[in-house]
mmCIF file with all atom_site columns, C-alpha atoms in Angstrom:
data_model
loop_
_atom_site.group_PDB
_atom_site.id
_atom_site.type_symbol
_atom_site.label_atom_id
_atom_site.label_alt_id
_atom_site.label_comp_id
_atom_site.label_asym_id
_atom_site.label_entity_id
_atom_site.label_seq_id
_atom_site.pdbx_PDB_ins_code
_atom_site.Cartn_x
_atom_site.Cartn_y
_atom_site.Cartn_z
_atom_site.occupancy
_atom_site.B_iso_or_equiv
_atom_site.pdbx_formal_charge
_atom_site.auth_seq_id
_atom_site.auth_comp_id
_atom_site.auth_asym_id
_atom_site.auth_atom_id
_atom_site.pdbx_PDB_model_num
ATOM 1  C CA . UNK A 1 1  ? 135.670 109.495 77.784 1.00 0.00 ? 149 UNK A CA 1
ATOM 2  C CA . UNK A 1 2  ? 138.698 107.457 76.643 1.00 0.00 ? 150 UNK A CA 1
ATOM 3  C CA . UNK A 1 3  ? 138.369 105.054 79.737 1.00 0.00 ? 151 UNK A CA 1
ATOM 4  C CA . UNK A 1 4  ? 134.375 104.337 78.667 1.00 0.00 ? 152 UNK A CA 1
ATOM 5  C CA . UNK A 1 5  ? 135.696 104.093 74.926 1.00 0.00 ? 153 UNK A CA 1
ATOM 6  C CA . UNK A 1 6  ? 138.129 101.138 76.065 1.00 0.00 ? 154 UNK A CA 1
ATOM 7  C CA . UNK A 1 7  ? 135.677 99.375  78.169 1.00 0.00 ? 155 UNK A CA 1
ATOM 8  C CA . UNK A 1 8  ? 133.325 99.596  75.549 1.00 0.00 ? 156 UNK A CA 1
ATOM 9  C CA . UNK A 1 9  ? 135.959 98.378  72.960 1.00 0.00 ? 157 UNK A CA 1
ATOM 10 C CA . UNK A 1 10 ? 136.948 94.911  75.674 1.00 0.00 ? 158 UNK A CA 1
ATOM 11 C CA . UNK A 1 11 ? 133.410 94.224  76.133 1.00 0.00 ? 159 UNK A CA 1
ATOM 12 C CA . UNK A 1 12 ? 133.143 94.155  71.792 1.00 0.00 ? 160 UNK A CA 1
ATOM 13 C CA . UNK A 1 13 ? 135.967 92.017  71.804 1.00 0.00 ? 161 UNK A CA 1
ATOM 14 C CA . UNK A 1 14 ? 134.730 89.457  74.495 1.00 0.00 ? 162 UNK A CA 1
ATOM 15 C CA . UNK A 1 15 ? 131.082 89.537  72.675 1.00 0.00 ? 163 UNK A CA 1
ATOM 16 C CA . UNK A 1 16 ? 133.296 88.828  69.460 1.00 0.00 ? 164 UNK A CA 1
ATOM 17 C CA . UNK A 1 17 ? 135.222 85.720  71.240 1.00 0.00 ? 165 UNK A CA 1
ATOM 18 C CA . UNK A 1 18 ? 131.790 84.162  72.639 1.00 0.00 ? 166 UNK A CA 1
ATOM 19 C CA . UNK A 1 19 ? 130.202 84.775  69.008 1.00 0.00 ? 167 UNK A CA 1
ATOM 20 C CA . UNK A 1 20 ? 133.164 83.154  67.401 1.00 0.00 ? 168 UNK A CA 1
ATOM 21 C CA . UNK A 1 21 ? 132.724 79.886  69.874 1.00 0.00 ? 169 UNK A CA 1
ATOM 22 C CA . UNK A 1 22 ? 129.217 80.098  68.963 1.00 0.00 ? 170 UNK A CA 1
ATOM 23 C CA . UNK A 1 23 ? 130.044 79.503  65.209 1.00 0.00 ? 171 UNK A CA 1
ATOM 24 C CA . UNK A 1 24 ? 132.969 76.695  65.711 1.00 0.00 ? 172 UNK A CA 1
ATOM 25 C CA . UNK A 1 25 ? 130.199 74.876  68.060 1.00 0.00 ? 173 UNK A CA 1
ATOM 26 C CA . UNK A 1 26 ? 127.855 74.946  65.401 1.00 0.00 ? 174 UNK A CA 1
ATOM 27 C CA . UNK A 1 27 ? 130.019 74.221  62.633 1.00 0.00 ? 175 UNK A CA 1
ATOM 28 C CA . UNK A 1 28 ? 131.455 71.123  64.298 1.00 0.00 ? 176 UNK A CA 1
ATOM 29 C CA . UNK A 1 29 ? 127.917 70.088  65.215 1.00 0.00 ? 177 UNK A CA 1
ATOM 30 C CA . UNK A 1 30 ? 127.367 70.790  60.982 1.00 0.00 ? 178 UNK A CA 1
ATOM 31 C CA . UNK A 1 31 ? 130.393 68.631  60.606 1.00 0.00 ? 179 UNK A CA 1
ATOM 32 C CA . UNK A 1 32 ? 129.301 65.434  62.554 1.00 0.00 ? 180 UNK A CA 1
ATOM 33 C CA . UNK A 1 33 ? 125.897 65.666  61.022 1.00 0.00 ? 181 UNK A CA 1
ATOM 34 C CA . UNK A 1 34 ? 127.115 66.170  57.416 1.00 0.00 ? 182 UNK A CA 1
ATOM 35 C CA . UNK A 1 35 ? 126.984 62.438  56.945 1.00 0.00 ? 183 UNK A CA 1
ATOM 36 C CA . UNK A 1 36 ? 129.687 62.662  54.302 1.00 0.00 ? 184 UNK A CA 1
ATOM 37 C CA . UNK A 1 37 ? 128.088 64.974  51.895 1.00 0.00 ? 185 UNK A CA 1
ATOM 38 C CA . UNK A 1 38 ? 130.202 67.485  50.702 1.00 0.00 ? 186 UNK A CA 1
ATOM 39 C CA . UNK A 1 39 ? 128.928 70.416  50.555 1.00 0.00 ? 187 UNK A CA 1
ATOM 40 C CA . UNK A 1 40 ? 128.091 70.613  54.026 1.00 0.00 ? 188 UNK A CA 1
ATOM 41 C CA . UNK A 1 41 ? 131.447 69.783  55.239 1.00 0.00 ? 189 UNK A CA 1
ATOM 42 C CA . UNK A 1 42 ? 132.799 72.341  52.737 1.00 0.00 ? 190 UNK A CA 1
ATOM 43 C CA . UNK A 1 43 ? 130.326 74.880  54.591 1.00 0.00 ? 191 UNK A CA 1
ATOM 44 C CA . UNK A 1 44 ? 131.421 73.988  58.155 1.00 0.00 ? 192 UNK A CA 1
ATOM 45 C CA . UNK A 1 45 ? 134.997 74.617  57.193 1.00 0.00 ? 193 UNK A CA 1
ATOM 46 C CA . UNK A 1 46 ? 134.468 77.860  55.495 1.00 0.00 ? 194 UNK A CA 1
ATOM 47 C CA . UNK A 1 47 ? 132.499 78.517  59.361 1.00 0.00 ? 195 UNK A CA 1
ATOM 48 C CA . UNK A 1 48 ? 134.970 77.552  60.996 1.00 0.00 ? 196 UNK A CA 1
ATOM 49 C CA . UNK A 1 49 ? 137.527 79.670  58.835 1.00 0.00 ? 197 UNK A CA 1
ATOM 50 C CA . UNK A 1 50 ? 135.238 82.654  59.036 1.00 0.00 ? 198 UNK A CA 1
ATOM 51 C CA . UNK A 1 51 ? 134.879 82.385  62.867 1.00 0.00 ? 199 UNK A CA 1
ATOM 52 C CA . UNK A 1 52 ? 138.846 82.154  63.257 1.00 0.00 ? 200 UNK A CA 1
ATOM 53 C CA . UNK A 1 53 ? 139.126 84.963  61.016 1.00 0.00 ? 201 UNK A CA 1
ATOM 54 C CA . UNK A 1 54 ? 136.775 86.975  63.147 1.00 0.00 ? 202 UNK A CA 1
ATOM 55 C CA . UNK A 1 55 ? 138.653 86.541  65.931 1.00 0.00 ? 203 UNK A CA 1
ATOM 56 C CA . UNK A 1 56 ? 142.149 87.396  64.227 1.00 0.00 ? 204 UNK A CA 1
ATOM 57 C CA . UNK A 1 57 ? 140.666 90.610  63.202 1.00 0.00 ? 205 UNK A CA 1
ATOM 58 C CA . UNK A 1 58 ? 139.355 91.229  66.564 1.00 0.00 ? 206 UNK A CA 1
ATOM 59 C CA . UNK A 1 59 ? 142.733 90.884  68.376 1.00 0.00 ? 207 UNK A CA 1
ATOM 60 C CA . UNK A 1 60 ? 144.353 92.647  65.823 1.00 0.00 ? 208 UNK A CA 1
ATOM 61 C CA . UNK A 1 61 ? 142.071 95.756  65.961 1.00 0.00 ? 209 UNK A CA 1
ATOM 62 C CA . UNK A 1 62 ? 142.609 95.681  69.675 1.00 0.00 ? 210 UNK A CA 1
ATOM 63 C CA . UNK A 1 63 ? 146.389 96.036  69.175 1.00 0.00 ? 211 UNK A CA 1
ATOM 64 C CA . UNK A 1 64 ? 146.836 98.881  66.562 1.00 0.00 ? 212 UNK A CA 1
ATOM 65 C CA . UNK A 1 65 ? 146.665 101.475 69.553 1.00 0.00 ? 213 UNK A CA 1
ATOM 66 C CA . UNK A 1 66 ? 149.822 99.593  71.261 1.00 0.00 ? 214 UNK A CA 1
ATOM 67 C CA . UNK A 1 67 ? 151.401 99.339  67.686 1.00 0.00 ? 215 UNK A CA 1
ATOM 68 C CA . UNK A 1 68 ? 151.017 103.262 66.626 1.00 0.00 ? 216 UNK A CA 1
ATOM 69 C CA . UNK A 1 69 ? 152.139 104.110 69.968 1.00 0.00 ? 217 UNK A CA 1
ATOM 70 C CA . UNK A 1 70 ? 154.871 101.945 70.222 1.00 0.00 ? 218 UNK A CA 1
ATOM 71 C CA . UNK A 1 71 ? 156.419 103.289 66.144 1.00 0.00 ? 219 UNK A CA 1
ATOM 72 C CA . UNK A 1 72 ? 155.703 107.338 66.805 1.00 0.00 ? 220 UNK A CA 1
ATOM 73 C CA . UNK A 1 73 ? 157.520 106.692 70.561 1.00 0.00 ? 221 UNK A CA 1
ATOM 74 C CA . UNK A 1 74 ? 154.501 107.452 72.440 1.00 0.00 ? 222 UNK A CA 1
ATOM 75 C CA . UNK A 1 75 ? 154.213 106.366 76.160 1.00 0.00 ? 223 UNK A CA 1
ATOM 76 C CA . UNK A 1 76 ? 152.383 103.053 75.875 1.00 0.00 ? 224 UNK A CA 1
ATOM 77 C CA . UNK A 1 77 ? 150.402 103.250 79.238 1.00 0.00 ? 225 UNK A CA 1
ATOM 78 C CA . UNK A 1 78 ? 148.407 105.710 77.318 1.00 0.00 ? 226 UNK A CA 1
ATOM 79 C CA . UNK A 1 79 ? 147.262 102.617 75.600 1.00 0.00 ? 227 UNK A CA 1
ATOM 80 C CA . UNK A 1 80 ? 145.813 100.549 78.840 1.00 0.00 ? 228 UNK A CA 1
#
């Protein structure tokens, strides 16, 4: 059950990475067409922000298992 929890968890994570890409594409096309207002460059860098964010969190959350294993002195190729 642990092996179909992983997948399940890498699969999340690569859906996260597309989704993020997703979000920079259309922020940068946001960007270009902004034509020097403001507000909507304002709102394609929060986007972008948001989407790197995403991804930070994503990577992160895929690490805690290596990092509690790693500070109790667990055998990390539990982890994989």
């Amino acid at each position: 059950i642990l092996d179909i929890i992983r997948k399940i968890a890498r699969y999340l994570l690569i859906l996260l990475v597309l989704l993020a890409i997703v979000f920079v594409i259309m922020a940068a096309f946001k960007y270009l067409t902004a034509s020097g207002d403001a507000a909507k460059i304002k709102e394609a860098n929060h986007q972008i922000l948001y989407a790197a964010v995403a991804v930070a969190v994503g990577l992160l959350a895929t690490s805690v298992p290596f990092l509690v294993q790693f500070f109790i002195g667990g055998d990390l190729q539990q982890c994989t």
